[in-house]
Amino acid sequence: MKKEALSRRDALKFGALGAGLAVFGASNAFAAAPLEKDVKFDEEYDVIVIGTGFAGLAAAAKAAQRGNTVLIVEKMGRIGGNSAINGGAFAVPNNPDQKKHGIEDSAERFIADSLKAGLGINHVELLEVIAARAIDAFEFSRECGAEYKLGDKPSWFGGHSVPRTLVTSDMTGAGIIKPMTEFVEKLPRCKIYRRTKFDDFVLDAGGRVVGIMARTNYRFDSKLFSDDLENTTGEKKVYKAKKGVVLASGGFSADRIYRKLQNPQIPDNSDTTNHAGATAGAMLKAFQIGAFPVQVDWIQEGPWASPDERGFGVGPQLNQQGLFKYGIVVDVRNGKRFMNELADRKTRADAQYKILKEAPEAFPVALGTYNTFDKQILPLVEKGLATGVMKKYNTLDELAADRKIPVAALKESVAKFNEGVKKGVDEFGKPVASFNGECIDMKGPFYSTRTAPKPHHTMGGVKINTKAQVISALTNKPIPGLFAAGEVTGGTHGASRLGSCAVTDCLTFGMIAGENI
Amino acid sequence: MSGGKTLAIAGVFLVLGVMSLIGGESDSPLKPIVITPELKEEFPLKSHHAKLSFECTFCHVGQGDDPKEFTYIGDEGCLSCHQSKEHMAERLAFMDKLHVNPHNSIHDGPTLYCDECHNEHKPSTNMCTECHEHDIDLWMRPTP
C-alpha cells in the first residue's frame, strides 16, 4: 500500500491555512479548518456523509432518494461500525405489533420513560421528534429492505414502561445495515468509500461547511494508543459537498484519551463493548469549527460486562438476564455485596469502580443458580461455560476457592441475601419483594462470572436542533451546511439511554438529516 | 490484473509440473527476481502458495523487479485467482447454517477486505476475534 507521511502539522499546512489564520485571527473558531479558497477539490458531490452506521446510511439513503449525489466516507474497512455488531433491537413507540397485542403506548409515555432514565437532563425537543417519527424510521428501514420479527408481542426492555421493542430477523443491526448499504449503492451516483478517513471540514469564507478533507487507503490501526492522533496512513483528498455534510461518526467509547478526560475512572486499558474505531476525532473537528458540546462526560458503561472476554461477548446477557437477578455480586476481597445488582447502569458501574480503583484486578464476582436464567438465554449458558466466561461449581466452597473469595464471608452474604428475599426487603434496595421468594438455591450447582464495567454508549456529543442541524457556539444558530445524527450528537438521552433506543435515535435523525440537507 | 497473468496462474494450477516453462510474464523486459534465503525470510509465503512455487510477480503484477518497492495488491489481486468474494463465501457455505461463515458473516456479508483477516507475508489474524474472542474456537480453525 502507498503510504504518505501526513502529520497533523502537515494536514494543517495543507491548504495554506496560514492565510486563513491571518484573515480571521486565532480567536476565530473556524480558522482551525481549511478554507475553500485554499484547496483544490478532487471530487464533487451534493452531500457527503461521514460514517456508515444507522445514522449515516439513513441520511445518505434519504438524501440519495431525493436525487442528490452522495458520498459516504468510512474510515474502517467494514461498513456499519457499532451498528453492524449491535443487537438489532429497535424501540418503536406506537408500533403495529403493540396495537395487535393490545399494548397501549404513546409518544408521551416514551418520552416519560426516557426522561426517567435520563435523569431529566434530556433535550426533550429531540425526544419528541424521535417519539413522533420512530414509526417512519421503522417503515423507511423496511423500504430499504430491513426485515424484522413481526407478529409477536414486542420485547420488553429494561426501563420501558411497556413492551415496544422490535427486533430484526437476524437479531443484529446488520439486518438493517446490509440492506440499507445495498439500497444506497444502487441509487444513481451514490457511493461508499471505505478505508477513507475524514480529517477536516472545509469551510467557505462565511463559515459554511462546503466539503471535507479525507485520506483514502487509510488503514485503521488498533495497536496504536490513539489511531486519530498517530495514524499517518493514506493519501489526502479533498471532496466538495455542494449542499452540505452530515456528521454521523458515532460515539467515542473506544477513545482512550477522550473517554478518560471525561471520566478519569476509566483505565487506559479498559475494554469497551464498541468496535475499535469508535473514537472522538470527527466529533472534535466539529467542536473545532464551533459546534456546541453537550453532556460529553456522560458515558454509559455496562456494569454487566466480563473482563474475561473482549468486546460485548456473552457476559452481558448471562449477567443481565441471569446472575444479577436472583443472584448477587460480591467484592472478592471480603465476600460482601456492595450494590443493588438491578440498579441503573451508572450506579452499578460507579460501585464497581470504587473497588477497581483500590484494587484494579479485583473484578467483582457474580454468582447464582440455574433458576436465575431467563428461558431465552439458556442456550448461552452452555456457550458461557464453554468459553470460560462463566464457570460452574458444585458447592459454594469450590466457588470461593476458585474465585479467591473468603468462604465464610461469602456464605454469610448468600444467607443474608436469601433471608432478605424471603422477607421482601433487601439491604441495597433491590426489588426482591417481586421475586416471590425465588433466590439462590443452596443445593446448587452454582454459576459465576467476573464483572467489569465497559464503556458502552457515549451520551454526549454535538448539539443539534430538530432538523438535525448542528448548532454553533459562536452564533447559537445552525452552522451552515453541517448536519449531524446518531451517537455523535448529545443531549437526546440525557444521563442514560434506554436499551434499544439507539437504533431509533440514529435512524430517525439520520433520516431527518437526509430530508433537510 | 492482466488477463495474461490470470492465464499464467491458471496454467500453474493445471500443470504444476511444467510451471517453470510457463514462467511469469513471458515478454517482460524485467530481470527475474532471484528468491534468496534472505528474501524468503523477509517475505515468507503461505504454505499453500509456497507449495505452488509462486514467483513474486505472480501477485505483484506490473510492480517492477525490486521486491522492496512492491506494494499491497488489494482485493483485486487476491481475487484475480480466488475469483470473487461470493465464490469464497460459497466454498464455506456449510457454515451458513450456524451463521458463522466468515466470508458471508451475519454482520458483513461477502463485503470484507481480504486483508481484514488474511495476510501473505505475515501471520493472518481473524477479525471475528475482536468480539468473539473465545467462542470462535467453537466454530473456526486458524485463519489461513
XYZ file of C-alpha atoms in Angstrom:
661
model
C 0.000 0.000 0.000
C 1.132 3.510 -0.684
C 1.915 5.366 2.461
C 2.228 9.038 2.785
C 3.510 10.520 5.967
C 0.895 13.129 6.746
C 1.448 14.603 10.158
C -1.184 16.727 11.806
C 1.021 19.707 11.203
C 1.222 18.894 7.506
C -2.518 18.420 7.414
C -2.983 21.899 8.801
C -0.456 23.386 6.421
C -2.193 21.683 3.562
C -4.448 24.236 2.008
C -2.301 27.156 3.113
C -4.105 27.513 6.368
C -1.792 30.322 7.366
C -3.786 32.645 5.142
C -6.970 31.738 6.991
C -5.389 32.438 10.337
C -4.122 35.807 9.195
C -7.542 36.900 7.992
C -9.678 35.705 10.862
C -7.274 35.724 13.765
C -6.599 32.859 16.118
C -9.675 33.525 18.217
C -11.968 32.672 15.352
C -13.082 29.080 15.821
C -13.339 28.203 12.173
C -9.851 29.418 11.490
C -8.907 25.927 12.654
C -10.312 24.400 9.459
C -9.021 24.696 5.873
C -10.758 27.209 3.661
C -12.335 26.543 0.290
C -10.209 29.159 -1.486
C -7.044 27.379 -0.384
C -7.907 23.874 -1.532
C -8.437 22.076 -4.815
C -11.351 19.651 -4.809
C -10.673 16.170 -6.163
C -14.324 15.166 -6.416
C -17.671 16.863 -6.073
C -20.984 15.670 -4.590
C -24.219 17.211 -3.358
C -23.983 15.572 0.022
C -21.140 13.986 1.973
C -21.872 11.724 4.911
C -19.239 10.799 7.482
C -19.830 7.299 8.824
C -21.735 4.216 7.656
C -23.726 3.343 10.779
C -27.504 3.595 11.135
C -27.432 7.397 11.144
C -25.062 7.787 8.200
C -26.787 5.272 5.954
C -30.263 6.600 6.791
C -29.112 10.145 5.986
C -27.482 9.000 2.768
C -30.460 6.885 1.735
C -32.903 9.771 2.228
C -30.645 12.322 0.583
C -29.987 9.998 -2.347
C -33.658 9.186 -2.731
C -34.270 12.904 -3.135
C -31.976 12.940 -6.160
C -28.751 14.079 -4.547
C -25.362 12.667 -5.381
C -23.954 11.252 -2.183
C -20.533 10.183 -0.999
C -20.256 8.304 2.275
C -16.807 8.053 3.808
C -15.961 5.321 6.290
C -12.566 5.083 7.930
C -12.845 1.384 8.740
C -12.697 -1.486 6.279
C -16.107 -2.630 7.470
C -19.415 -0.949 6.898
C -21.538 -0.021 9.894
C -19.283 0.339 12.933
C -21.190 -0.420 16.119
C -24.441 -0.598 14.155
C -23.282 -3.769 12.393
C -22.477 -5.540 15.659
C -25.455 -4.191 17.579
C -28.273 -6.493 18.667
C -30.849 -5.203 16.194
C -33.311 -4.095 18.889
C -35.350 -1.081 17.830
C -37.707 0.732 20.223
C -40.712 1.904 18.187
C -43.466 3.607 20.168
C -46.955 3.011 18.748
C -45.856 0.145 16.528
C -48.305 -2.243 14.804
C -47.350 -5.205 16.998
C -48.249 -3.221 20.109
C -51.659 -2.473 18.610
C -52.085 -6.097 17.605
C -51.448 -7.240 21.177
C -53.478 -4.511 22.835
C -50.487 -2.682 24.326
C -51.293 0.964 24.993
C -48.364 3.203 24.125
C -47.935 6.870 23.300
C -45.308 9.469 22.478
C -45.785 10.923 25.960
C -45.161 7.564 27.543
C -41.970 7.035 25.545
C -40.715 10.491 26.489
C -41.556 9.964 30.168
C -39.629 6.663 30.176
C -36.616 8.284 28.505
C -36.651 11.233 30.901
C -36.764 8.940 33.893
C -33.688 7.002 32.744
C -32.031 10.215 31.556
C -32.448 11.834 34.992
C -34.418 14.645 33.395
C -31.426 16.226 31.633
C -32.600 15.038 28.206
C -33.198 17.588 25.461
C -36.928 16.958 25.261
C -37.454 18.532 21.830
C -35.246 15.821 20.340
C -37.104 13.067 22.194
C -40.356 14.474 20.833
C -39.042 14.125 17.287
C -37.985 10.542 17.908
C -41.307 9.645 19.510
C -43.221 11.153 16.601
C -41.107 9.728 13.791
C -39.823 6.375 15.058
C -42.569 4.656 13.115
C -41.477 6.476 9.920
C -37.887 5.417 10.548
C -39.047 1.840 11.042
C -41.032 1.911 7.800
C -38.171 3.575 5.932
C -35.773 0.851 7.051
C -38.234 -1.730 5.710
C -38.473 0.200 2.443
C -34.689 -0.163 2.236
C -35.032 -3.893 2.766
C -34.631 -4.456 6.503
C -36.610 -7.372 7.911
C -37.997 -7.769 11.415
C -39.532 -10.494 13.529
C -43.086 -9.273 13.442
C -46.408 -10.553 14.698
C -45.420 -11.482 18.248
C -45.667 -9.305 21.308
C -42.825 -6.748 21.172
C -39.833 -7.268 23.504
C -39.851 -5.520 26.844
C -36.539 -3.821 27.566
C -35.493 -2.506 30.982
C -36.744 0.965 31.841
C -39.522 0.981 29.238
C -42.955 1.074 30.858
C -44.464 -1.084 28.091
C -43.124 -3.643 25.589
C -42.224 -1.589 22.490
C -39.023 -3.077 21.071
C -38.976 -4.753 17.660
C -36.038 -6.943 16.685
C -34.521 -7.579 13.252
C -34.951 -11.063 11.792
C -31.278 -11.911 12.213
C -31.100 -10.259 15.643
C -28.312 -7.892 14.670
C -28.177 -4.312 13.492
C -26.540 -5.678 10.364
C -30.069 -6.725 9.413
C -30.634 -3.005 8.781
C -27.098 -2.018 7.739
C -26.695 -4.594 4.959
C -29.914 -3.824 3.054
C -29.506 -0.079 3.588
C -25.976 -0.246 2.152
C -27.310 -2.000 -0.944
C -30.157 0.494 -1.189
C -27.765 3.453 -1.161
C -25.264 1.911 -3.548
C -27.991 1.095 -6.078
C -29.155 4.694 -6.298
C -27.530 6.689 -9.095
C -24.251 8.429 -8.323
C -24.082 7.301 -4.707
C -21.077 5.562 -3.324
C -19.330 4.468 -0.204
C -15.586 4.888 0.167
C -14.308 2.552 2.830
C -10.885 2.943 4.464
C -11.346 6.659 3.885
C -10.753 8.790 6.928
C -12.425 12.131 7.456
C -9.731 14.578 8.581
C -11.286 18.015 8.474
C -14.150 20.181 7.348
C -13.567 22.645 4.515
C -15.278 25.992 5.061
C -16.045 28.921 2.819
C -15.232 32.485 3.826
C -18.596 32.820 5.527
C -18.043 29.765 7.726
C -20.275 27.437 5.748
C -19.215 23.782 5.540
C -18.578 23.144 1.848
C -16.557 19.954 1.874
C -14.203 17.684 3.705
C -10.577 16.670 3.701
C -10.017 12.959 3.877
C -7.426 10.261 3.386
C -8.093 7.298 1.108
C -6.426 3.889 1.562
C -6.471 4.554 5.293
C -5.618 1.600 7.489
C -7.037 1.885 10.980
C -4.513 0.509 13.487
C -5.981 -0.695 16.753
C -2.499 -1.273 18.139
C -1.907 2.467 18.353
C -2.795 4.179 21.606
C -4.687 6.789 19.600
C -5.366 5.992 15.975
C -6.748 9.508 15.471
C -3.523 11.172 16.592
C -0.862 8.722 15.452
C -2.009 7.067 12.249
C -0.411 8.684 9.194
C -1.548 6.236 6.514
C -3.495 7.150 3.418
C -3.466 9.653 0.590
C -5.048 13.031 1.112
C -8.093 14.047 -0.898
C -10.496 16.956 -0.805
C -14.181 16.390 -1.549
C -16.702 19.104 -2.223
C -20.184 18.911 -0.708
C -22.420 21.360 -2.577
C -25.366 21.053 -0.209
C -23.633 20.050 2.978
C -22.069 17.438 5.192
C -23.747 15.007 7.590
C -21.613 14.052 10.579
C -22.618 10.544 11.626
C -19.343 9.325 13.026
C -20.691 7.633 16.163
C -19.550 7.720 19.763
C -16.150 7.546 21.411
C -16.291 4.589 23.807
C -13.068 3.199 22.316
C -11.152 6.502 22.524
C -8.656 6.015 25.346
C -7.750 9.678 25.619
C -11.136 11.356 25.315
C -13.159 8.962 27.454
C -10.618 9.233 30.267
C -10.670 13.018 30.079
C -14.405 12.833 30.627
C -14.339 10.087 33.246
C -10.910 9.571 34.844
C -12.179 6.333 36.401
C -11.878 4.594 33.035
C -8.427 2.992 32.833
C -6.458 3.246 29.576
C -6.592 -0.499 29.126
C -10.338 -0.696 29.731
C -12.115 -2.759 27.143
C -15.319 -1.465 25.551
C -18.367 -3.120 24.080
C -17.759 -0.999 20.963
C -15.800 -1.643 17.786
C -12.230 -0.325 17.820
C -12.993 2.601 15.522
C -15.349 4.337 17.973
C -13.099 7.349 18.573
C -13.737 11.037 19.177
C -11.744 12.567 16.305
C -14.560 13.554 13.964
C -16.665 14.980 16.800
C -13.690 17.044 17.984
C -13.354 18.518 14.494
C -16.967 19.672 14.743
C -16.207 21.273 18.105
C -13.224 22.951 16.482
C -15.400 24.692 13.929
C -17.717 25.870 16.665
C -20.283 23.146 17.332
C -21.727 23.308 20.833
C -20.561 20.409 23.002
C -23.362 18.781 25.012
C -23.038 16.459 28.052
C -19.874 14.780 26.773
C -18.917 13.459 30.189
C -21.948 11.180 30.478
C -20.506 7.888 29.355
C -22.839 4.962 29.769
C -20.983 1.902 30.957
C -22.264 -1.635 31.062
C -21.756 -2.996 34.600
C -22.701 -6.426 33.302
C -19.667 -6.918 31.081
C -16.940 -9.500 31.649
C -13.178 -8.921 31.859
C -12.718 -12.499 30.632
C -13.733 -11.790 27.043
C -13.257 -8.977 24.566
C -15.995 -6.604 23.500
C -19.648 -7.222 24.291
C -19.482 -11.011 24.355
C -21.869 -13.305 26.202
C -21.274 -11.933 29.707
C -23.816 -9.094 29.475
C -26.715 -11.425 28.777
C -25.610 -14.057 31.286
C -25.481 -11.341 33.931
C -28.392 -9.108 32.939
C -30.860 -11.839 32.242
C -29.228 -14.215 34.670
C -26.967 -13.879 37.658
C -27.838 -10.272 38.529
C -31.483 -11.039 39.250
C -31.903 -13.899 41.751
C -28.151 -13.963 42.314
C -25.683 -11.492 43.803
C -22.394 -9.713 43.045
C -19.663 -9.652 45.673
C -16.357 -7.925 46.312
C -13.805 -10.742 46.018
C -11.664 -9.204 48.748
C -14.235 -9.570 51.511
C -17.049 -11.679 50.061
C -19.575 -8.911 50.661
C -22.217 -7.440 48.372
C -21.730 -3.763 47.561
C -24.593 -2.731 45.250
C -28.145 -3.343 44.151
C -27.457 -5.637 41.210
C -30.551 -4.269 39.438
C -29.788 -0.566 39.929
C -29.295 1.680 36.894
C -26.135 1.198 34.858
C -24.279 4.228 36.217
C -24.914 3.446 39.885
C -23.603 -0.058 39.407
C -20.568 0.927 37.317
C -19.616 3.558 39.906
C -19.862 0.940 42.671
C -17.597 -1.393 40.673
C -15.109 1.411 40.032
C -14.898 2.112 43.755
C -13.436 -1.381 44.146
C -11.355 -1.381 40.965
C -9.698 1.908 41.898
C -8.424 0.339 45.117
C -7.533 -2.984 43.513
C -7.510 -2.905 39.688
C -7.587 -6.705 39.359
C -10.297 -7.341 41.966
C -13.119 -7.777 39.439
C -16.360 -8.281 41.376
C -17.814 -11.773 41.047
C -21.450 -12.519 40.239
C -22.987 -15.799 41.347
C -26.323 -17.517 41.126
C -28.019 -20.821 40.466
C -29.903 -22.282 37.498
C -33.216 -20.664 38.444
C -31.506 -17.336 37.742
C -31.507 -17.595 33.954
C -34.313 -16.361 31.704
C -35.534 -19.063 29.339
C -34.389 -17.281 26.185
C -30.757 -17.227 27.264
C -30.467 -20.863 28.299
C -28.530 -21.679 25.076
C -25.989 -19.035 26.086
C -25.340 -20.788 29.388
C -23.518 -23.565 27.545
C -21.639 -21.034 25.441
C -20.619 -19.092 28.534
C -19.328 -22.249 30.168
C -17.565 -23.475 27.016
C -15.734 -20.178 26.597
C -14.831 -19.840 30.262
C -16.658 -16.538 30.724
C -18.902 -18.356 33.195
C -17.898 -21.200 35.492
C -19.967 -23.829 37.256
C -19.304 -25.211 40.747
C -20.997 -27.897 42.846
C -20.578 -26.042 46.107
C -20.018 -22.533 47.396
C -16.729 -23.765 48.879
C -15.479 -24.682 45.385
C -16.613 -21.352 44.032
C -14.964 -19.386 46.829
C -11.701 -21.311 46.476
C -11.543 -20.829 42.694
C -12.567 -17.156 42.735
C -10.363 -16.467 45.771
C -13.159 -15.145 47.979
C -13.150 -15.606 51.781
C -15.544 -18.530 52.051
C -17.202 -17.817 55.414
C -17.981 -14.252 54.398
C -19.350 -15.407 51.048
C -21.684 -17.904 52.701
C -22.851 -15.222 55.084
C -23.598 -12.854 52.156
C -25.620 -15.527 50.369
C -27.575 -16.391 53.521
C -28.274 -12.726 54.220
C -29.473 -12.115 50.654
C -31.727 -15.168 50.705
C -33.268 -14.124 54.030
C -33.892 -10.677 52.598
C -35.660 -12.116 49.564
C -37.912 -14.172 51.828
C -38.709 -11.083 53.903
C -39.126 -8.959 50.788
C -36.534 -6.399 51.914
C -33.010 -6.052 50.522
C -30.168 -4.175 52.218
C -29.234 -2.449 48.927
C -32.788 -1.756 47.850
C -33.039 -4.481 45.206
C -36.735 -5.016 44.383
C -36.767 -8.502 45.937
C -40.408 -8.310 47.037
C -41.372 -9.111 43.443
C -39.216 -12.285 43.386
C -41.854 -14.405 45.198
C -39.148 -15.923 47.374
C -37.035 -17.033 44.401
C -33.350 -16.682 45.355
C -30.003 -18.506 45.340
C -30.816 -22.217 45.520
C -28.499 -23.628 48.197
C -28.431 -27.098 46.705
C -26.509 -25.666 43.696
C -24.844 -26.071 41.316
C -23.545 -22.506 41.395
C -22.732 -20.379 38.361
C -20.362 -17.457 38.432
C -18.845 -14.747 36.240
C -16.364 -11.954 36.857
C -17.750 -8.496 36.123
C -16.238 -5.241 34.883
C -17.767 -2.014 33.639
C -17.110 -1.346 29.948
C -17.857 1.915 28.122
C -20.931 1.205 26.028
C -22.588 4.396 24.779
C -21.399 7.982 24.919
C -24.390 10.128 25.759
C -22.834 13.448 24.789
C -21.797 14.999 21.510
C -22.600 17.937 19.259
C -25.792 19.946 19.747
C -28.369 19.554 17.009
C -31.828 21.040 16.560
C -34.940 19.165 15.483
C -33.837 19.413 11.834
C -30.526 17.702 12.626
C -28.649 20.948 12.006
C -25.551 21.410 14.148
C -25.770 24.472 16.361
C -22.798 26.832 16.602
C -21.484 28.060 19.924
C -20.427 31.253 18.129
C -23.901 32.232 16.982
C -26.351 29.858 18.700
C -27.627 29.282 15.157
C -27.097 26.357 12.793
C -23.627 26.056 11.287
C -24.489 26.397 7.586
C -24.004 23.167 5.687
C -23.439 20.961 8.729
C -25.862 18.302 9.926
C -25.358 15.528 12.466
C -27.189 12.441 13.638
C -26.729 9.453 15.913
C -24.323 8.849 18.760
C -22.100 11.796 17.786
C -24.958 14.087 18.866
C -25.640 14.806 22.530
C -28.461 15.507 24.920
C -31.201 13.327 23.491
C -30.931 10.578 26.062
C -29.660 12.702 28.943
C -27.770 10.823 31.637
C -28.585 7.350 30.391
C -30.083 5.917 27.229
C -32.663 3.177 27.496
C -31.821 -0.089 25.768
C -32.984 -0.341 22.117
C -33.349 3.454 21.749
C -30.037 3.904 19.933
C -31.366 2.388 16.713
C -34.434 4.626 16.994
C -32.378 7.764 17.546
C -29.823 7.049 14.821
C -32.291 6.045 12.109
C -34.754 8.836 12.891
C -32.257 11.671 12.964
C -30.267 10.191 10.094
C -33.446 10.241 8.042
C -34.193 13.812 9.152
C -30.694 14.968 8.189
C -31.173 13.392 4.761
C -34.551 15.079 4.391
C -33.332 18.538 5.321
C -29.950 18.771 3.645
C -4.920 -7.631 -13.053
C -3.877 -8.507 -16.534
C -5.535 -11.301 -18.428
C -2.106 -12.684 -19.247
C -1.354 -13.032 -15.601
C -4.634 -14.755 -14.919
C -3.894 -17.235 -17.656
C -0.436 -17.800 -16.305
C -1.814 -18.553 -12.863
C -4.433 -20.869 -14.316
C -1.572 -22.648 -16.011
C 0.164 -23.055 -12.695
C -2.828 -24.783 -11.258
C -3.300 -27.049 -14.240
C 0.218 -28.113 -14.972
C 2.231 -27.697 -11.859
C 4.993 -29.899 -13.187
C 5.790 -27.684 -16.137
C 5.228 -24.438 -14.301
C 8.792 -23.302 -14.784
C 8.259 -23.404 -18.542
C 5.325 -21.022 -18.346
C 7.105 -18.522 -16.183
C 5.629 -15.256 -15.028
C 5.325 -12.523 -17.610
C 6.808 -14.081 -20.700
C 7.637 -10.901 -22.585
C 8.709 -8.974 -19.535
C 11.891 -6.988 -20.012
C 12.337 -7.120 -16.240
C 15.139 -9.139 -14.862
C 13.960 -12.239 -12.994
C 13.853 -11.962 -9.223
C 16.177 -14.424 -7.558
C 14.488 -15.671 -4.391
C 17.334 -15.682 -1.905
C 17.014 -17.208 1.559
C 17.047 -13.669 2.946
C 14.174 -12.622 0.684
C 12.303 -15.758 1.633
C 12.713 -14.911 5.281
C 11.675 -11.308 4.861
C 8.665 -12.075 2.678
C 7.540 -15.588 3.602
C 4.748 -17.120 1.558
C 1.797 -19.026 2.918
C 2.492 -22.731 2.818
C -0.133 -23.395 0.148
C 1.246 -20.622 -2.040
C 4.833 -21.700 -1.395
C 3.949 -25.241 -2.436
C 2.902 -23.857 -5.811
C 6.297 -22.144 -6.136
C 4.802 -18.725 -6.716
C 7.085 -16.058 -8.017
C 6.858 -12.530 -6.625
C 5.487 -11.127 -9.871
C 2.570 -13.564 -9.966
C 0.914 -11.347 -7.373
C 2.893 -8.131 -7.732
C 1.990 -7.692 -11.379
C 3.447 -4.655 -13.093
C 5.269 -3.515 -9.996
C 8.792 -3.792 -11.379
C 11.516 -6.137 -10.235
C 12.530 -4.779 -6.836
C 10.697 -6.634 -4.046
C 11.427 -3.772 -1.638
C 9.291 -1.495 -3.808
C 6.338 -3.832 -4.131
C 3.020 -2.550 -2.821
C -0.137 -4.120 -1.467
C -2.038 -5.944 -4.220
C -5.509 -5.284 -2.805
C -8.653 -7.364 -3.099
C -8.351 -7.218 -6.864
C -5.013 -9.003 -6.662
C -6.314 -11.765 -4.391
C -9.458 -12.214 -6.447
C -7.537 -12.490 -9.730
C -7.027 -16.096 -8.603
C -9.704 -16.550 -5.966
C -12.462 -15.371 -8.311
C -14.889 -13.405 -6.150
C -15.946 -12.842 -2.578
C -19.218 -14.587 -3.364
C -17.273 -17.568 -4.662
C -15.221 -17.718 -1.476
C -18.412 -17.441 0.571
C -19.897 -20.336 -1.377
C -16.920 -22.539 -0.530
C -17.701 -22.135 3.162
C -21.453 -22.168 2.690
C -21.764 -25.145 5.049
C -21.027 -22.659 7.842
C -24.007 -20.503 6.902
C -26.293 -22.786 8.846
C -24.873 -21.579 12.140
C -24.392 -18.009 10.835
C -20.634 -18.364 11.209
C -19.405 -18.280 7.594
C -16.528 -15.782 7.823
C -16.831 -14.938 4.112
C -20.546 -14.260 4.391
C -20.903 -13.245 8.015
C -24.152 -12.191 9.563
C -22.609 -8.777 10.259
C -20.818 -8.100 6.990
C -21.988 -10.415 4.248
C -19.418 -11.032 1.480
C -18.024 -7.484 1.685
C -14.918 -7.566 3.854
C -11.493 -6.698 2.514
C -9.446 -9.898 2.211
C -6.655 -8.447 4.331
C -9.044 -7.705 7.159
C -8.057 -11.267 8.138
C -5.612 -12.752 5.596
C -2.026 -11.646 5.188
C 0.525 -13.163 2.830
C 3.889 -12.158 4.241
C 2.965 -12.074 7.922
C 0.680 -14.197 10.081
C -3.035 -13.844 9.376
C -5.420 -12.628 12.013
C -9.101 -13.304 12.499
C -11.301 -10.230 12.658
C -14.100 -12.226 14.291
C -11.965 -12.453 17.454
C -12.483 -8.726 18.035
C -15.834 -9.689 19.545
C -15.857 -13.489 19.576
C -12.550 -13.996 21.312
C -13.365 -17.321 22.919
C -16.354 -18.758 21.130
C -14.606 -18.535 17.774
C -12.691 -21.686 18.751
C -16.021 -23.471 18.796
C -16.644 -22.811 15.121
C -13.468 -21.930 13.289
C -9.938 -23.123 12.710
C -6.955 -20.763 12.470
C -7.171 -18.307 9.582
C -5.093 -19.482 6.589
